[in-house]
Short mmCIF file of C-alpha atoms in Angstrom, two decimals:
data_model
loop_
_atom_site.label_atom_id
_atom_site.label_comp_id
_atom_site.label_asym_id
_atom_site.label_seq_id
_atom_site.Cartn_x
_atom_site.Cartn_y
_atom_site.Cartn_z
CA UNK I 1 75.51 -11.11 15.19
CA UNK I 2 77.25 -10.07 18.41
CA UNK I 3 75.51 -12.81 20.36
CA UNK I 4 76.65 -15.56 17.99
CA UNK I 5 79.86 -17.59 18.32
CA UNK I 6 81.21 -19.25 15.20
CA UNK I 7 82.99 -22.55 15.42
CA UNK I 8 84.46 -24.47 12.50
CA UNK I 9 83.13 -27.83 11.49
CA UNK I 10 85.54 -30.75 11.32
CA UNK I 11 84.63 -32.42 8.09
CA UNK I 12 83.79 -29.57 5.74
CA UNK I 13 85.50 -26.23 5.87
CA UNK I 14 83.03 -24.82 3.34
CA UNK I 15 80.23 -24.93 5.89
CA UNK I 16 80.02 -21.98 8.22
CA UNK I 17 76.79 -22.62 10.14
CA UNK I 18 76.51 -20.20 13.03
CA UNK I 19 75.56 -21.71 16.36
CA UNK I 20 73.32 -19.74 18.74
CA UNK I 21 74.39 -18.88 22.25
CA UNK I 22 72.19 -19.83 25.19
CA UNK I 23 68.53 -18.98 24.55
CA UNK I 24 67.67 -15.35 24.53
CA UNK I 25 64.41 -14.25 26.15
CA UNK I 26 61.58 -14.63 23.62
CA UNK I 27 60.97 -11.61 21.53
CA UNK I 28 57.63 -10.80 19.86
CA UNK I 29 56.52 -8.67 16.96
CA UNK I 30 59.99 -8.64 15.35
CA UNK I 31 60.07 -8.34 11.60
CA UNK I 32 62.55 -10.29 9.44
CA UNK I 33 65.32 -7.85 8.73
CA UNK I 34 67.84 -9.90 6.78
CA UNK I 35 65.78 -11.05 3.81
CA UNK I 36 68.43 -9.69 1.50
CA UNK I 37 70.61 -12.68 2.43
CA UNK I 38 68.13 -15.05 0.81
CA UNK I 39 69.42 -14.51 -2.70
CA UNK I 40 69.61 -17.97 -4.22
CA UNK I 41 68.73 -21.61 -3.67
CA UNK I 42 72.13 -22.24 -2.06
CA UNK I 43 71.25 -19.99 0.87
CA UNK I 44 68.69 -21.32 3.32
CA UNK I 45 67.07 -19.03 5.92
CA UNK I 46 67.38 -20.04 9.55
CA UNK I 47 65.61 -18.41 12.49
CA UNK I 48 67.51 -17.14 15.52
CA UNK I 49 65.79 -15.24 18.31
CA UNK I 50 62.90 -14.26 16.03
CA UNK I 51 65.29 -13.02 13.27
CA UNK I 52 66.01 -14.68 9.97
CA UNK I 53 69.63 -15.16 8.83
CA UNK I 54 71.17 -17.13 6.03
CA UNK I 55 73.42 -20.16 6.20
CA UNK I 56 75.97 -21.05 3.57
CA UNK I 57 75.06 -24.72 3.66
CA UNK I 58 74.41 -26.48 0.40
CA UNK I 59 70.98 -28.11 0.25
CA UNK I 60 72.59 -31.38 -0.78
CA UNK I 61 74.85 -31.55 2.29
CA UNK I 62 72.60 -30.07 5.02
CA UNK I 63 72.91 -31.73 8.40
CA UNK I 64 70.26 -34.02 9.75
CA UNK I 65 67.00 -32.91 11.32
CA UNK I 66 68.80 -32.24 14.55
CA UNK I 67 70.35 -29.12 13.01
CA UNK I 68 67.14 -27.80 11.35
CA UNK I 69 65.48 -24.64 12.63
CA UNK I 70 61.85 -23.38 12.27
CA UNK I 71 61.43 -21.08 9.30
CA UNK I 72 59.60 -17.74 9.28
CA UNK I 73 58.38 -16.66 5.87
CA UNK I 74 56.62 -13.59 4.53
CA UNK I 75 53.64 -15.57 3.22
CA UNK I 76 51.17 -14.21 5.82
CA UNK I 77 52.45 -10.65 5.53
CA UNK I 78 52.39 -10.82 1.74
CA UNK I 79 48.77 -12.08 1.79
CA UNK I 80 47.64 -9.22 3.99
CA UNK I 81 49.33 -6.65 1.79
CA UNK I 82 47.79 -8.13 -1.33
CA UNK I 83 44.33 -8.18 0.27
CA UNK I 84 44.71 -4.52 1.19
CA UNK I 85 45.73 -3.69 -2.34
CA UNK I 86 42.78 -5.64 -3.72
CA UNK I 87 40.37 -3.85 -1.38
CA UNK I 88 41.77 -0.49 -2.38
CA UNK I 89 41.43 -1.41 -6.04
CA UNK I 90 37.83 -2.60 -5.49
CA UNK I 91 36.85 0.57 -3.68
CA UNK I 92 38.31 2.72 -6.40
CA UNK I 93 36.58 0.62 -9.04
CA UNK I 94 33.21 1.01 -7.28
CA UNK I 95 33.67 4.77 -7.11
CA UNK I 96 34.49 4.89 -10.79
CA UNK I 97 31.50 2.67 -11.67
CA UNK I 98 29.12 4.86 -9.63
CA UNK I 99 30.43 7.97 -11.35
CA UNK I 100 30.02 6.29 -14.74
CA UNK I 101 26.42 5.30 -13.92
CA UNK I 102 25.56 8.86 -12.89
CA UNK I 103 27.04 10.21 -16.06
CA UNK I 104 25.17 7.63 -18.15
CA UNK I 105 21.89 8.45 -16.36
CA UNK I 106 22.35 12.16 -17.06
CA UNK I 107 23.07 11.45 -20.70
CA UNK I 108 20.02 9.17 -20.96
CA UNK I 109 17.83 11.84 -19.34
CA UNK I 110 19.00 14.51 -21.77
CA UNK I 111 18.57 12.19 -24.73
CA UNK I 112 15.09 11.18 -23.53
CA UNK I 113 14.02 14.79 -23.26
CA UNK I 114 15.40 15.51 -26.67
CA UNK I 115 13.55 12.50 -28.12
CA UNK I 116 10.28 13.77 -26.65
CA UNK I 117 10.91 17.24 -28.06
CA UNK I 118 11.71 15.81 -31.48
CA UNK I 119 8.61 13.63 -31.34
CA UNK I 120 6.41 16.57 -30.40
CA UNK I 121 7.87 18.65 -33.20
CA UNK I 122 7.26 15.86 -35.71
CA UNK I 123 3.55 15.51 -34.82
CA UNK I 124 1.32 17.85 -36.83
CA UNK I 125 -0.89 20.17 -34.83
CA UNK I 126 -4.05 18.74 -36.39
CA UNK I 127 -3.27 15.12 -35.38
CA UNK I 128 -6.39 13.35 -34.09
CA UNK I 129 -5.94 11.19 -31.02
CA UNK I 130 -9.54 10.03 -30.80
CA UNK I 131 -12.83 11.08 -29.31
CA UNK I 132 -13.80 11.08 -25.66
CA UNK I 133 -16.62 8.66 -26.37
CA UNK I 134 -14.22 6.19 -27.97
CA UNK I 135 -11.95 6.20 -24.95
CA UNK I 136 -14.87 5.91 -22.53
CA UNK I 137 -16.29 2.98 -24.48
CA UNK I 138 -12.98 1.19 -25.02
CA UNK I 139 -11.88 1.49 -21.42
CA UNK I 140 -15.31 0.53 -20.04
CA UNK I 141 -15.69 3.78 -18.12
CA UNK I 142 -19.06 4.55 -19.69
CA UNK I 143 -20.44 1.23 -18.46
CA UNK I 144 -19.36 1.97 -14.89
CA UNK I 145 -20.79 5.51 -14.97
CA UNK I 146 -24.12 4.22 -16.28
CA UNK I 147 -24.20 1.59 -13.53
CA UNK I 148 -23.48 4.27 -10.94
CA UNK I 149 -26.27 6.46 -12.30
CA UNK I 150 -28.64 3.50 -12.31
CA UNK I 151 -27.84 2.38 -8.76
CA UNK I 152 -27.78 5.82 -7.16
CA UNK I 153 -30.92 7.91 -7.11
CA UNK I 154 -30.25 11.64 -6.88
CA UNK I 155 -26.82 12.66 -5.57
CA UNK I 156 -26.23 14.96 -8.54
CA UNK I 157 -23.17 16.69 -6.95
CA UNK I 158 -21.56 13.32 -6.26
CA UNK I 159 -22.11 12.05 -9.78
CA UNK I 160 -20.79 15.31 -11.18
CA UNK I 161 -17.57 14.99 -9.18
CA UNK I 162 -17.12 11.36 -10.26
CA UNK I 163 -17.55 12.45 -13.88
CA UNK I 164 -14.92 15.16 -13.38
CA UNK I 165 -12.42 12.65 -12.00
CA UNK I 166 -13.15 10.32 -14.91
CA UNK I 167 -12.63 13.16 -17.38
CA UNK I 168 -9.22 13.91 -15.86
CA UNK I 169 -8.15 10.28 -16.14
CA UNK I 170 -9.36 9.97 -19.75
CA UNK I 171 -7.59 13.14 -20.91
CA UNK I 172 -4.45 12.02 -19.08
CA UNK I 173 -4.64 8.73 -20.99
CA UNK I 174 -4.95 10.58 -24.30
CA UNK I 175 -1.93 12.75 -23.47
CA UNK I 176 0.07 9.65 -22.63
CA UNK I 177 -0.75 8.16 -26.01
CA UNK I 178 0.83 11.16 -27.73
CA UNK I 179 3.89 11.00 -25.49
CA UNK I 180 3.12 14.12 -23.47
CA UNK I 181 4.22 14.36 -19.87
CA UNK I 182 1.74 12.76 -17.47
CA UNK I 183 1.57 12.30 -13.72
CA UNK I 184 -0.74 10.24 -11.57
CA UNK I 185 -3.09 12.68 -9.80
CA UNK I 186 -3.87 12.40 -6.13
CA UNK I 187 -6.80 9.98 -6.05
CA UNK I 188 -7.20 9.76 -2.26
CA UNK I 189 -10.69 10.93 -1.31
CA UNK I 190 -12.85 12.11 1.54
CA UNK I 191 -16.55 11.19 1.63
CA UNK I 192 -18.63 13.20 4.09
CA UNK I 193 -22.30 12.73 4.73
CA UNK I 194 -24.92 10.97 6.81
CA UNK I 195 -25.23 7.17 6.87
CA UNK I 196 -27.03 5.56 3.99
CA UNK I 197 -26.18 8.21 1.38
CA UNK I 198 -24.28 5.86 -0.95
CA UNK I 199 -20.68 6.35 0.13
CA UNK I 200 -19.81 2.65 -0.02
CA UNK I 201 -21.51 2.25 -3.42
CA UNK I 202 -19.59 5.20 -4.89
CA UNK I 203 -16.32 3.88 -3.46
CA UNK I 204 -16.94 0.51 -5.09
CA UNK I 205 -17.69 2.09 -8.46
CA UNK I 206 -14.64 4.35 -8.24
CA UNK I 207 -12.47 1.29 -7.74
CA UNK I 208 -13.86 -0.26 -10.92
CA UNK I 209 -13.39 2.98 -12.88
CA UNK I 210 -9.76 3.21 -11.76
CA UNK I 211 -9.24 -0.41 -12.76
CA UNK I 212 -10.69 0.16 -16.24
CA UNK I 213 -8.47 3.21 -16.71
CA UNK I 214 -5.32 1.36 -15.61
CA UNK I 215 -4.81 3.30 -12.38
CA UNK I 216 -5.63 0.29 -10.20
CA UNK I 217 -4.60 -3.36 -10.53
CA UNK I 218 -7.77 -5.02 -9.25
CA UNK I 219 -10.17 -2.25 -8.21
CA UNK I 220 -11.52 -4.24 -5.24
CA UNK I 221 -12.95 -2.51 -2.18
CA UNK I 222 -11.87 -3.18 1.41
CA UNK I 223 -13.98 -1.54 4.16
CA UNK I 224 -12.32 -0.98 7.54
CA UNK I 225 -13.10 0.75 10.84
CA UNK I 226 -11.03 1.65 13.88
CA UNK I 227 -11.35 -1.88 15.27
CA UNK I 228 -9.71 -3.25 12.10
CA UNK I 229 -6.78 -0.81 12.20
CA UNK I 230 -5.96 0.17 15.80
CA UNK I 231 -4.62 -2.30 18.36
CA UNK I 232 -5.27 -2.55 22.07
CA UNK I 233 -1.71 -2.64 23.37
CA UNK I 234 1.79 -1.53 22.45
CA UNK I 235 3.04 -3.16 19.25
CA UNK I 236 -0.41 -4.30 18.15
CA UNK I 237 -1.45 -1.36 15.95
CA UNK I 238 1.25 -1.52 13.26
CA UNK I 239 0.63 -5.19 12.29
CA UNK I 240 -3.14 -4.67 12.14
CA UNK I 241 -2.86 -1.52 10.03
CA UNK I 242 -0.32 -3.03 7.65
CA UNK I 243 -2.43 -6.16 7.27
CA UNK I 244 -5.47 -4.14 6.16
CA UNK I 245 -3.31 -2.07 3.80
CA UNK I 246 -1.90 -5.26 2.31
CA UNK I 247 -5.44 -6.55 1.67
CA UNK I 248 -6.36 -3.29 -0.09
CA UNK I 249 -3.23 -3.01 -2.25
CA UNK I 250 -4.21 -2.69 -5.88
CA UNK I 251 -7.67 -1.43 -4.95
CA UNK I 252 -9.54 0.92 -2.62
CA UNK I 253 -9.42 1.10 1.18
CA UNK I 254 -12.55 2.75 2.63
CA UNK I 255 -12.16 3.76 6.29
CA UNK I 256 -15.65 4.31 7.67
CA UNK I 257 -16.09 6.70 10.59
CA UNK I 258 -12.45 7.66 10.22
CA UNK I 259 -12.67 10.34 12.93
CA UNK I 260 -12.54 7.56 15.54
CA UNK I 261 -8.93 6.87 14.57
CA UNK I 262 -7.72 9.88 16.55
CA UNK I 263 -8.58 10.64 20.17
CA UNK I 264 -7.43 14.15 21.01
CA UNK I 265 -8.17 13.71 24.73
CA UNK I 266 -5.80 10.75 25.10
CA UNK I 267 -2.12 11.26 24.29
CA UNK I 268 -1.47 7.53 24.64
CA UNK I 269 -4.10 6.51 22.13
CA UNK I 270 -2.71 4.03 19.58
CA UNK I 271 -4.66 5.61 16.74
CA UNK I 272 -1.86 8.12 16.13
CA UNK I 273 0.47 5.29 15.09
CA UNK I 274 -2.16 4.06 12.62
CA UNK I 275 -2.50 7.53 11.10
CA UNK I 276 1.27 7.85 10.68
CA UNK I 277 1.38 4.56 8.78
CA UNK I 278 -1.53 5.64 6.57
CA UNK I 279 0.18 8.95 5.79
CA UNK I 280 3.34 7.16 4.72
CA UNK I 281 1.42 4.72 2.52
CA UNK I 282 -0.62 7.55 0.95
CA UNK I 283 2.61 9.23 -0.12
CA UNK I 284 4.82 6.30 -1.12
CA UNK I 285 2.20 3.92 -2.56
CA UNK I 286 -0.29 6.32 -4.08
CA UNK I 287 0.14 4.58 -7.46
CA UNK I 288 -1.09 1.28 -6.03
CA UNK I 289 -3.78 2.12 -3.48
CA UNK I 290 -6.58 4.66 -3.04
CA UNK I 291 -7.58 5.47 0.54
CA UNK I 292 -11.01 6.99 1.20
CA UNK I 293 -11.92 8.50 4.59
CA UNK I 294 -15.65 8.60 5.30
CA UNK I 295 -17.87 9.96 8.07
CA UNK I 296 -20.09 12.80 9.22
CA UNK I 297 -19.01 16.15 7.82
CA UNK I 298 -18.66 18.05 11.11
CA UNK I 299 -16.70 15.25 12.76
CA UNK I 300 -14.50 14.78 9.71
CA UNK I 301 -13.70 18.50 9.58
CA UNK I 302 -12.63 18.35 13.22
CA UNK I 303 -10.60 15.23 12.51
CA UNK I 304 -8.73 16.96 9.66
CA UNK I 305 -8.03 19.99 11.86
CA UNK I 306 -6.06 17.78 14.25
CA UNK I 307 -3.98 16.26 11.42
CA UNK I 308 -3.21 18.91 8.75
CA UNK I 309 -0.87 16.57 6.85
CA UNK I 310 -3.76 14.22 6.17
CA UNK I 311 -6.04 16.85 4.68
CA UNK I 312 -3.32 18.05 2.29
CA UNK I 313 -2.83 14.53 0.90
CA UNK I 314 -6.49 14.16 -0.06
CA UNK I 315 -7.17 15.55 -3.52
CA UNK I 316 -10.93 14.96 -3.73
CA UNK I 317 -13.43 16.00 -1.06
CA UNK I 318 -16.95 14.84 -1.94
CA UNK I 319 -19.98 15.70 0.19
CA UNK I 320 -23.00 13.39 0.06
CA UNK I 321 -26.30 15.22 0.67
CA UNK I 322 -29.33 13.64 2.33
CA UNK I 323 -32.08 12.21 0.15
CA UNK I 324 -35.54 13.70 0.04
CA UNK I 325 -38.71 11.63 0.44
CA UNK I 326 -39.38 11.13 -3.27
CA UNK I 327 -35.78 10.01 -3.89
CA UNK I 328 -36.09 7.50 -1.06
CA UNK I 329 -39.32 6.17 -2.58
CA UNK I 330 -37.50 5.70 -5.90
CA UNK I 331 -34.67 3.93 -4.04
CA UNK I 332 -37.21 1.53 -2.50
CA UNK I 333 -38.50 0.66 -5.97
CA UNK I 334 -34.95 -0.04 -7.15
CA UNK I 335 -34.39 -2.31 -4.16
CA UNK I 336 -37.60 -4.24 -4.73
CA UNK I 337 -36.91 -4.55 -8.47
CA UNK I 338 -33.46 -5.98 -7.76
CA UNK I 339 -35.13 -8.55 -5.49
CA UNK I 340 -37.80 -9.26 -8.15
CA UNK I 341 -40.65 -7.80 -6.12
CA UNK I 342 -43.41 -5.42 -7.27
CA UNK I 343 -45.41 -2.85 -5.38
CA UNK I 344 -49.15 -3.35 -5.66
CA UNK I 345 -51.36 -0.31 -6.38
CA UNK I 346 -51.63 1.95 -3.34
CA UNK I 347 -48.15 1.13 -2.00
CA UNK I 348 -46.46 4.31 -3.22
CA UNK I 349 -48.69 6.72 -1.27
CA UNK I 350 -48.58 4.70 1.92
CA UNK I 351 -44.82 4.23 1.80
CA UNK I 352 -44.26 7.92 1.02
CA UNK I 353 -46.22 8.91 4.14
CA UNK I 354 -44.13 6.46 6.15
CA UNK I 355 -40.87 7.96 4.84
CA UNK I 356 -41.97 11.53 5.62
CA UNK I 357 -42.85 10.56 9.18
CA UNK I 358 -39.67 8.49 9.63
CA UNK I 359 -37.42 11.35 8.51
CA UNK I 360 -38.62 13.39 11.49
CA UNK I 361 -37.67 10.73 14.01
CA UNK I 362 -34.24 9.90 15.47
CA UNK I 363 -31.76 7.41 14.04
CA UNK I 364 -32.81 8.05 10.46
CA UNK I 365 -30.25 6.68 8.01
CA UNK I 366 -31.55 7.53 4.53
CA UNK I 367 -31.32 4.51 2.21
CA UNK I 368 -30.50 2.14 5.08
CA UNK I 369 -33.78 2.99 6.78
CA UNK I 370 -35.60 2.37 3.50
CA UNK I 371 -33.85 -0.97 3.11
CA UNK I 372 -34.93 -1.99 6.61
CA UNK I 373 -38.55 -1.05 5.77
CA UNK I 374 -38.40 -3.07 2.55
CA UNK I 375 -37.04 -6.09 4.45
CA UNK I 376 -39.90 -5.79 6.97
CA UNK I 377 -42.39 -5.62 4.10
CA UNK I 378 -40.93 -8.80 2.59
CA UNK I 379 -41.22 -10.57 5.94
CA UNK I 380 -44.86 -9.48 6.32
CA UNK I 381 -45.62 -10.65 2.77
CA UNK I 382 -44.10 -14.06 3.56
CA UNK I 383 -46.17 -14.34 6.77
CA UNK I 384 -49.31 -13.39 4.82
CA UNK I 385 -48.72 -16.09 2.19
CA UNK I 386 -47.89 -18.65 4.85
CA UNK I 387 -51.04 -17.95 6.87
CA UNK I 388 -53.28 -17.91 3.80
CA UNK I 389 -51.93 -21.27 2.67
CA UNK I 390 -52.74 -22.78 6.09
CA UNK I 391 -56.30 -21.41 6.27
CA UNK I 392 -59.04 -24.07 6.44
CA UNK I 393 -60.43 -24.74 2.99
CA UNK I 394 -57.31 -23.43 1.22
CA UNK I 395 -55.59 -25.67 -1.29
CA UNK I 396 -52.19 -24.34 -0.15
CA UNK I 397 -51.13 -23.33 -3.64
CA UNK I 398 -49.10 -20.13 -4.11
CA UNK I 399 -48.78 -18.56 -7.55
CA UNK I 400 -45.77 -17.00 -9.20
CA UNK I 401 -47.43 -13.58 -8.95
CA UNK I 402 -48.07 -14.03 -5.22
CA UNK I 403 -44.35 -14.59 -4.61
CA UNK I 404 -43.49 -11.26 -6.30
CA UNK I 405 -46.17 -9.01 -4.89
CA UNK I 406 -45.96 -6.60 -1.94
CA UNK I 407 -49.36 -5.22 -0.92
CA UNK I 408 -50.11 -2.01 1.02
CA UNK I 409 -50.90 -4.13 4.09
CA UNK I 410 -47.35 -5.48 4.02
CA UNK I 411 -45.79 -2.01 4.28
CA UNK I 412 -45.16 -0.29 7.59
CA UNK I 413 -47.32 2.79 8.10
CA UNK I 414 -46.87 6.24 9.54
CA UNK I 415 -49.54 5.43 12.13
CA UNK I 416 -47.35 2.66 13.50
CA UNK I 417 -44.50 5.15 13.99
CA UNK I 418 -46.74 7.60 15.83
CA UNK I 419 -48.01 4.83 18.06
CA UNK I 420 -44.47 4.01 19.13
CA UNK I 421 -43.70 7.58 20.08
CA UNK I 422 -41.54 10.27 18.55
CA UNK I 423 -38.42 9.23 20.53
CA UNK I 424 -38.79 5.48 20.12
CA UNK I 425 -36.02 3.46 18.47
CA UNK I 426 -37.50 2.16 15.24
CA UNK I 427 -36.12 0.13 12.37
#
């Protein structure tokens, strides 16, 4: 208090209020250093030059407002210290809670393993879980396999592989019922083969089988091509790909002609971004979506050689062979039966000759070519009925049998193909 001068007051000798000298230059960031003087209610702190000192004035006999001074308290400093202490306590509490959770998780894991071991030991070795037929019937798998066999003519290797996948899923379900360890197998697939060999039909049936077995929520099929997945400018590919994946979640995404997704000759092709998104989804969401890549075998093999990580994530490679002429004839009968048509006598031989000739010409697409021929036969049958009804002397009546009949004259012939030329584009 060297800078203070003390003068006595006239009326009360008990008051010793120090009076400051002329103003000192303002001082900043000075801490209160004389808090120990504030010991009781009879001592009131007064600020001088940024420092806090005590006066011996009694609160009852303090001078008027003219003698009051601004007060500096420790409220702000105390709040900051308390907040820091609270934050430190919270951080320590979070660390302790995390450690406790880890310890509890480890204990739960050990106890769970021990429960499984005890359960396995308590089950007799001769316990019957059920028969394969019961599981296939209860889950509806048998119905889907019969429908697949009914809709697809031939394709014995394909049906065999579908049966193998179904067997794996059924046995896995039986193991789960007993409490044995199970894991979702890799259900992503690759379908290779020529057009019209039933790849889309098999994909649709696989979705229904997975739904019946509980490996798929809805089992619906979404068919996509490069145009549906790859954008045309920067930032366009990711939204398109994710939108198609979102539509297929819970079901099956069939990417037809998948080899067009990657263009090895163009480093700036946006298909690479699409493939990266698909790879991530195949790994992280394999429990909720099945992705099937389809296309010609030679082109698909080349496609997989460019992207090794894709081939390793596909657990089922299924090759679809071409149909022979007799299988295609049987397919045509299935198509006509589904449309409630019948072949008249003589149609089988004529249509078989047409198929044999058509298989030797370009742009042959197996069952799709047969479907186009059946559609042309239906159109010719409709024109025949229409013209006969308009003939002079006709009563214009058409019978129920006439509406269901396809005659040999309605079918396209091998002679028509030869007349067009061996390199002509035909339906």
